[in-house]
Amino acid sequence: MFRTALRNVLAHKARLLMTVLAVMLGVAFVSGTLVFTNTISDAYQKSSAKGFDQVDVAVRPAYQDSRGDQVGRTAGLTRAMLDKAGKVPGAASATGVVSGFTAVADQDGKPAGGDWQSAGGNYWGTKDARYPLVSGHAPHGEDEVLLDSRTAKRAGYQVGDTVRLSVDGPVLTPALAGIFTTDDGNVSAGGSLALFDTPTAQKLFGKKGTYDEIDVKAAPGTSQSALKAELDKALPSRLVETATGKQLADDQAKTIADSMSSLKQSLLVFAGIALFVGTFIIANTFTMLVAQRTRELALLRAVGASRRQVTRSVLIEAFAVGAVAGVAGLAAGIGIGAGLRSLLGSFGASVPDGPLVISPGTVVAALAVGVLITMLAAWLPGRRAAKIPPVAAMSSVHAKATTKSLVLRNTFGALFAAAGVAVVLAATSMDADSAQGPMGIGAVLLIIGVFILTPLLSRPLIAAAAPVMRAFGVSGKLARQNSVRNPRRTAATASALMIGLTLITGMTVTAGSLQAAIDKMAGSSLRADYVVSMTNGDSLSPDVAKKLAATDGVTASSPVRRAVSRIDGSSEVLTGVNGSAIGVLTHLETKQGTFEVSGSRVAVDEDTARSHGWKAGSVFTVHYEDGKRQKLTVAGVYQGNEMFREILVDNKALTPHLARPADSDVMVKTAGGASSATKDKLVKALDSNPAIKIQDKQDISNAIAKMFTLMLNMLYGLLGMAVIVAVLGVINTLAMSVFERSQEIGMLRAIGLDRRAVKRMVRLESMVISLFGGVLGIGLGVFFGWAAGELLGTKLATYELVLPWGRMALFLLLAGLVGVLAALWPARRAARLNMLAAIKAE
């Protein structure tokens, strides 16, 4: 039986090629994902570990718990703590570390580093071991700065040049005192690092006289754990916490691994989809191969082979195919992993240097996935073949499925589909956070149900295409009949395409509806012409709001300041605004009272008012972060949205209680409205700051649209793998169908059907099957998009379902095109059959 199985594999090399390709693509995706994420994770871990070479023990502020009316916050480390840490037994030196955001502009005024990777810090003394100088000298005073060598080269700076940079708004122009090297992972990944002397860094980052961290170097012969124990004794445990350099490196490695884990899981989900789609192709292929060898298998049974041996022979074939596909997929996956790493560079994201990581786990996973998926898909056809009695197989009595089996299949399909719809509908009425699990389960049940019912659905849906098919004459009629001749095969082929289009359509509907909701929200709730903010999301200096307010043509402006407070024993965010201008800059629908923000009168969003039981006229006590209290009155209750959803307080009342006032953004209204000339005027007023972005409503919408477009394009690319696998399935099915119908095609040729008509028949059959899968996929995708929107609507008041008719028509057109392209080779093969040889074939 083993030799028989191998002989059958070698005898059907061409027919199994599509199956090998389908499995190989899925395996390549899996192994490529593992190679890529392991390589990136390993490079970052090694790079970050180097950053702790100069740290034996790190001292950090401990988080202070809230007590009484005080809001919990973290205190900085003092100079006294630094001095004490440097004098403990076993300490060789202690370095005070200060860090914050610093945007560096290149020679053209553009940010030299990524928005979230532009960092600043302090250079300790005249020779800091953490940052070896390549040229120049240590910085002294506010007029000097150091840059890392990568940023200096990228931005075109040399020692002595004037550098344009910004920390929280105002532009600074210090001289470049020197250039240093660093193992910082963010710098290796394309970010920038600017260093000031310690007093300047403390002043710029708002940490005057304090440090974010104290790094202690151990004396020779002192272990990290021993030094940590001494520091724990010397420093107040209530105010600080300590960690060894090894512990920090391990924690950083774990953080990197965790962050890569989410990416790995996301990519593996799409790999799983491709493999799931490939399962249909494998099952289809083996079903047809087994059907073609029915008499051969029956003869084996007649001469003594048992059912188990017949099933085992099919599984041996599957094992051989899966092993070949697994090895090929692993090789392709290694190439994909290396290619993805190189692709990051083309998007401007550098990665720390490091070798390509091909772990034993990746090799085992690739081979296991290839073999197990193939054998699992082939098991049912093999088992079905083994159950056929030898005499029945020889007389082909088994050819058609029994009425009982079809009724059973349709019953199960209806139950699964009904259960799926019921669970999805139930999930839409649940809370968004708790509904994700049930909705996922419901979606899986519905897809399974539709897959089981696809043979039943194929007849009426394909019959609906009859009027169109008649236009193609005899070829159209034959194509329609052929596509429903074997409903199970048609169903398996169409289902592969259905799954990919379901996901693509569902994501498109959801993303399009979200974009429309955000456009509506920005247009309806924001009257300001511009919103000014930091590129990295950090806070702006109050000086920015003052400069904007003084700019010619600005008629109204308001800095937005957020602060944590304590109300009724719970934390609440207060949003400080310019009370006299907020009504001109926003349009928030008032549900109760009047929209007034002045003195002790505040406006509260509906959700916050409901949670506290407030209404217009309610009075409550707020505890500010400085410990002081104030009674505030609810002047009005407004409908909140993603832009405004807190307690709005006049800045005149809030600012005196803030230790360091800072603005999340500034809203600006101008006399001439939004225009390129007005925007240029605001940019000049802020000294063309590289750290600040100025956006009008369209810019805000475009930024969000760009994010959605990028996300969708990535998803389209990932799901494209499943569609490619589905195309292979259509080709496979048609090739098998042409082989089975060789005698019939020869007869049609003999009675007058020319080669062009034969090609047209096969192409139309393929197109009908593909369009059938496309209609099912788009229908399910719209349903899932609507269901997801019902959940999003609870979080986003302006959400409403938007159906992208143009995109859906394009998807359907692409499904038809897939069918046409997939039929090229089978149609050509059918047209070139020798009619006499085909008629004589058994």
PDB file of N, CA and C in Angstrom, residues 314-367:
ATOM      1  N   VAL A 314      -4.279   6.951   1.062  1.00  0.00           N
ATOM      2  CA  VAL A 314      -4.600   8.345   0.712  1.00  0.00           C
ATOM      3  C   VAL A 314      -3.836   9.300   1.630  1.00  0.00           C
ATOM      4  N   LEU A 315      -3.745   8.957   2.914  1.00  0.00           N
ATOM      5  CA  LEU A 315      -3.031   9.809   3.872  1.00  0.00           C
ATOM      6  C   LEU A 315      -1.530   9.832   3.592  1.00  0.00           C
ATOM      7  N   ILE A 316      -0.987   8.726   3.103  1.00  0.00           N
ATOM      8  CA  ILE A 316       0.441   8.707   2.734  1.00  0.00           C
ATOM      9  C   ILE A 316       0.686   9.666   1.571  1.00  0.00           C
ATOM     10  N   GLU A 317      -0.229   9.652   0.595  1.00  0.00           N
ATOM     11  CA  GLU A 317      -0.126  10.619  -0.502  1.00  0.00           C
ATOM     12  C   GLU A 317      -0.148  12.045   0.052  1.00  0.00           C
ATOM     13  N   ALA A 318      -1.093  12.307   0.963  1.00  0.00           N
ATOM     14  CA  ALA A 318      -1.221  13.642   1.553  1.00  0.00           C
ATOM     15  C   ALA A 318       0.042  14.016   2.317  1.00  0.00           C
ATOM     16  N   PHE A 319       0.625  13.033   3.020  1.00  0.00           N
ATOM     17  CA  PHE A 319       1.852  13.295   3.782  1.00  0.00           C
ATOM     18  C   PHE A 319       2.981  13.713   2.836  1.00  0.00           C
ATOM     19  N   ALA A 320       3.106  12.993   1.726  1.00  0.00           N
ATOM     20  CA  ALA A 320       4.164  13.306   0.761  1.00  0.00           C
ATOM     21  C   ALA A 320       3.966  14.707   0.179  1.00  0.00           C
ATOM     22  N   VAL A 321       2.722  15.015  -0.204  1.00  0.00           N
ATOM     23  CA  VAL A 321       2.422  16.336  -0.751  1.00  0.00           C
ATOM     24  C   VAL A 321       2.685  17.423   0.299  1.00  0.00           C
ATOM     25  N   GLY A 322       2.225  17.179   1.547  1.00  0.00           N
ATOM     26  CA  GLY A 322       2.406  18.159   2.619  1.00  0.00           C
ATOM     27  C   GLY A 322       3.870  18.380   2.956  1.00  0.00           C
ATOM     28  N   ALA A 323       4.663  17.309   2.931  1.00  0.00           N
ATOM     29  CA  ALA A 323       6.087  17.431   3.248  1.00  0.00           C
ATOM     30  C   ALA A 323       6.808  18.271   2.194  1.00  0.00           C
ATOM     31  N   VAL A 324       6.512  18.000   0.917  1.00  0.00           N
ATOM     32  CA  VAL A 324       7.115  18.794  -0.163  1.00  0.00           C
ATOM     33  C   VAL A 324       6.696  20.254  -0.040  1.00  0.00           C
ATOM     34  N   ALA A 325       5.387  20.479   0.202  1.00  0.00           N
ATOM     35  CA  ALA A 325       4.884  21.849   0.338  1.00  0.00           C
ATOM     36  C   ALA A 325       5.487  22.535   1.549  1.00  0.00           C
ATOM     37  N   GLY A 326       5.674  21.782   2.645  1.00  0.00           N
ATOM     38  CA  GLY A 326       6.246  22.348   3.861  1.00  0.00           C
ATOM     39  C   GLY A 326       7.680  22.811   3.661  1.00  0.00           C
ATOM     40  N   VAL A 327       8.487  21.966   3.013  1.00  0.00           N
ATOM     41  CA  VAL A 327       9.894  22.328   2.759  1.00  0.00           C
ATOM     42  C   VAL A 327       9.970  23.533   1.824  1.00  0.00           C
ATOM     43  N   ALA A 328       9.177  23.499   0.750  1.00  0.00           N
ATOM     44  CA  ALA A 328       9.173  24.633  -0.190  1.00  0.00           C
ATOM     45  C   ALA A 328       8.664  25.900   0.490  1.00  0.00           C
ATOM     46  N   GLY A 329       7.624  25.758   1.327  1.00  0.00           N
ATOM     47  CA  GLY A 329       7.074  26.910   2.039  1.00  0.00           C
ATOM     48  C   GLY A 329       8.060  27.495   3.025  1.00  0.00           C
ATOM     49  N   LEU A 330       8.834  26.632   3.686  1.00  0.00           N
ATOM     50  CA  LEU A 330       9.846  27.109   4.636  1.00  0.00           C
ATOM     51  C   LEU A 330      10.904  27.935   3.911  1.00  0.00           C
ATOM     52  N   ALA A 331      11.363  27.419   2.761  1.00  0.00           N
ATOM     53  CA  ALA A 331      12.364  28.154   1.982  1.00  0.00           C
ATOM     54  C   ALA A 331      11.814  29.499   1.511  1.00  0.00           C
ATOM     55  N   ALA A 332      10.575  29.478   1.032  1.00  0.00           N
ATOM     56  CA  ALA A 332       9.952  30.733   0.584  1.00  0.00           C
ATOM     57  C   ALA A 332       9.739  31.675   1.760  1.00  0.00           C
ATOM     58  N   GLY A 333       9.380  31.107   2.924  1.00  0.00           N
ATOM     59  CA  GLY A 333       9.137  31.917   4.119  1.00  0.00           C
ATOM     60  C   GLY A 333      10.385  32.637   4.592  1.00  0.00           C
ATOM     61  N   ILE A 334      11.543  31.957   4.496  1.00  0.00           N
ATOM     62  CA  ILE A 334      12.809  32.605   4.881  1.00  0.00           C
ATOM     63  C   ILE A 334      13.058  33.809   3.977  1.00  0.00           C
ATOM     64  N   GLY A 335      12.770  33.633   2.696  1.00  0.00           N
ATOM     65  CA  GLY A 335      12.908  34.760   1.765  1.00  0.00           C
ATOM     66  C   GLY A 335      11.924  35.884   2.077  1.00  0.00           C
ATOM     67  N   ILE A 336      10.698  35.513   2.458  1.00  0.00           N
ATOM     68  CA  ILE A 336       9.693  36.525   2.819  1.00  0.00           C
ATOM     69  C   ILE A 336      10.131  37.292   4.062  1.00  0.00           C
ATOM     70  N   GLY A 337      10.656  36.574   5.066  1.00  0.00           N
ATOM     71  CA  GLY A 337      11.121  37.221   6.290  1.00  0.00           C
ATOM     72  C   GLY A 337      12.220  38.226   6.015  1.00  0.00           C
ATOM     73  N   ALA A 338      13.189  37.822   5.175  1.00  0.00           N
ATOM     74  CA  ALA A 338      14.286  38.731   4.820  1.00  0.00           C
ATOM     75  C   ALA A 338      13.762  39.908   4.003  1.00  0.00           C
ATOM     76  N   GLY A 339      12.790  39.631   3.121  1.00  0.00           N
ATOM     77  CA  GLY A 339      12.224  40.703   2.299  1.00  0.00           C
ATOM     78  C   GLY A 339      11.443  41.716   3.114  1.00  0.00           C
ATOM     79  N   LEU A 340      10.676  41.236   4.100  1.00  0.00           N
ATOM     80  CA  LEU A 340       9.912  42.150   4.949  1.00  0.00           C
ATOM     81  C   LEU A 340      10.830  43.060   5.749  1.00  0.00           C
ATOM     82  N   ARG A 341      11.948  42.504   6.205  1.00  0.00           N
ATOM     83  CA  ARG A 341      12.908  43.334   6.949  1.00  0.00           C
ATOM     84  C   ARG A 341      13.474  44.421   6.049  1.00  0.00           C
ATOM     85  N   SER A 342      13.815  44.066   4.816  1.00  0.00           N
ATOM     86  CA  SER A 342      14.331  45.068   3.873  1.00  0.00           C
ATOM     87  C   SER A 342      13.256  46.081   3.511  1.00  0.00           C
ATOM     88  N   LEU A 343      11.988  45.614   3.463  1.00  0.00           N
ATOM     89  CA  LEU A 343      10.879  46.493   3.104  1.00  0.00           C
ATOM     90  C   LEU A 343      10.692  47.602   4.125  1.00  0.00           C
ATOM     91  N   LEU A 344      10.991  47.311   5.405  1.00  0.00           N
ATOM     92  CA  LEU A 344      10.883  48.341   6.443  1.00  0.00           C
ATOM     93  C   LEU A 344      11.761  49.532   6.117  1.00  0.00           C
ATOM     94  N   GLY A 345      12.936  49.257   5.564  1.00  0.00           N
ATOM     95  CA  GLY A 345      13.852  50.337   5.217  1.00  0.00           C
ATOM     96  C   GLY A 345      13.285  51.245   4.144  1.00  0.00           C
ATOM     97  N   SER A 346      12.522  50.668   3.191  1.00  0.00           N
ATOM     98  CA  SER A 346      11.946  51.485   2.122  1.00  0.00           C
ATOM     99  C   SER A 346      10.853  52.407   2.632  1.00  0.00           C
ATOM    100  N   PHE A 347      10.258  52.070   3.818  1.00  0.00           N
ATOM    101  CA  PHE A 347       9.253  52.926   4.446  1.00  0.00           C
ATOM    102  C   PHE A 347       9.891  53.910   5.421  1.00  0.00           C
ATOM    103  N   GLY A 348      11.225  53.939   5.457  1.00  0.00           N
ATOM    104  CA  GLY A 348      11.919  54.879   6.328  1.00  0.00           C
ATOM    105  C   GLY A 348      12.108  54.396   7.745  1.00  0.00           C
ATOM    106  N   ALA A 349      11.803  53.125   8.025  1.00  0.00           N
ATOM    107  CA  ALA A 349      11.968  52.593   9.385  1.00  0.00           C
ATOM    108  C   ALA A 349      13.208  51.700   9.422  1.00  0.00           C
ATOM    109  N   SER A 350      14.262  52.188  10.059  1.00  0.00           N
ATOM    110  CA  SER A 350      15.488  51.404  10.175  1.00  0.00           C
ATOM    111  C   SER A 350      15.345  50.387  11.296  1.00  0.00           C
ATOM    112  N   VAL A 351      16.096  49.311  11.177  1.00  0.00           N
ATOM    113  CA  VAL A 351      16.078  48.253  12.193  1.00  0.00           C
ATOM    114  C   VAL A 351      17.511  48.015  12.638  1.00  0.00           C
ATOM    115  N   PRO A 352      17.742  47.810  13.940  1.00  0.00           N
ATOM    116  CA  PRO A 352      19.109  47.520  14.393  1.00  0.00           C
ATOM    117  C   PRO A 352      19.699  46.342  13.638  1.00  0.00           C
ATOM    118  N   ASP A 353      21.008  46.383  13.423  1.00  0.00           N
ATOM    119  CA  ASP A 353      21.677  45.312  12.692  1.00  0.00           C
ATOM    120  C   ASP A 353      21.588  44.005  13.476  1.00  0.00           C
ATOM    121  N   GLY A 354      21.529  42.902  12.742  1.00  0.00           N
ATOM    122  CA  GLY A 354      21.467  41.593  13.383  1.00  0.00           C
ATOM    123  C   GLY A 354      21.250  40.512  12.345  1.00  0.00           C
ATOM    124  N   PRO A 355      21.551  39.279  12.679  1.00  0.00           N
ATOM    125  CA  PRO A 355      21.410  38.179  11.709  1.00  0.00           C
ATOM    126  C   PRO A 355      19.946  37.778  11.517  1.00  0.00           C
ATOM    127  N   LEU A 356      19.691  37.091  10.400  1.00  0.00           N
ATOM    128  CA  LEU A 356      18.374  36.525  10.153  1.00  0.00           C
ATOM    129  C   LEU A 356      18.191  35.336  11.106  1.00  0.00           C
ATOM    130  N   VAL A 357      17.111  35.345  11.877  1.00  0.00           N
ATOM    131  CA  VAL A 357      16.898  34.317  12.902  1.00  0.00           C
ATOM    132  C   VAL A 357      15.948  33.254  12.373  1.00  0.00           C
ATOM    133  N   ILE A 358      16.465  32.035  12.188  1.00  0.00           N
ATOM    134  CA  ILE A 358      15.643  30.887  11.775  1.00  0.00           C
ATOM    135  C   ILE A 358      15.727  29.870  12.905  1.00  0.00           C
ATOM    136  N   SER A 359      14.759  29.912  13.789  1.00  0.00           N
ATOM    137  CA  SER A 359      14.800  29.061  14.972  1.00  0.00           C
ATOM    138  C   SER A 359      14.310  27.654  14.647  1.00  0.00           C
ATOM    139  N   PRO A 360      14.708  26.663  15.451  1.00  0.00           N
ATOM    140  CA  PRO A 360      14.177  25.299  15.255  1.00  0.00           C
ATOM    141  C   PRO A 360      12.653  25.263  15.313  1.00  0.00           C
ATOM    142  N   GLY A 361      12.079  26.134  16.156  1.00  0.00           N
ATOM    143  CA  GLY A 361      10.616  26.193  16.253  1.00  0.00           C
ATOM    144  C   GLY A 361       9.970  26.587  14.943  1.00  0.00           C
ATOM    145  N   THR A 362      10.613  27.485  14.211  1.00  0.00           N
ATOM    146  CA  THR A 362      10.087  27.912  12.912  1.00  0.00           C
ATOM    147  C   THR A 362      10.106  26.755  11.921  1.00  0.00           C
ATOM    148  N   VAL A 363      11.200  26.006  11.897  1.00  0.00           N
ATOM    149  CA  VAL A 363      11.318  24.858  10.985  1.00  0.00           C
ATOM    150  C   VAL A 363      10.257  23.817  11.309  1.00  0.00           C
ATOM    151  N   VAL A 364      10.135  23.474  12.587  1.00  0.00           N
ATOM    152  CA  VAL A 364       9.144  22.471  13.012  1.00  0.00           C
ATOM    153  C   VAL A 364       7.733  22.946  12.688  1.00  0.00           C
ATOM    154  N   ALA A 365       7.447  24.237  12.972  1.00  0.00           N
ATOM    155  CA  ALA A 365       6.104  24.766  12.720  1.00  0.00           C
ATOM    156  C   ALA A 365       5.759  24.706  11.237  1.00  0.00           C
ATOM    157  N   ALA A 366       6.717  25.065  10.366  1.00  0.00           N
ATOM    158  CA  ALA A 366       6.462  25.061   8.925  1.00  0.00           C
ATOM    159  C   ALA A 366       6.152  23.654   8.424  1.00  0.00           C
ATOM    160  N   LEU A 367       6.990  22.694   8.813  1.00  0.00           N
ATOM    161  CA  LEU A 367       6.768  21.315   8.354  1.00  0.00           C
ATOM    162  C   LEU A 367       5.502  20.732   8.954  1.00  0.00           C
TER     163      LEU A 367
END
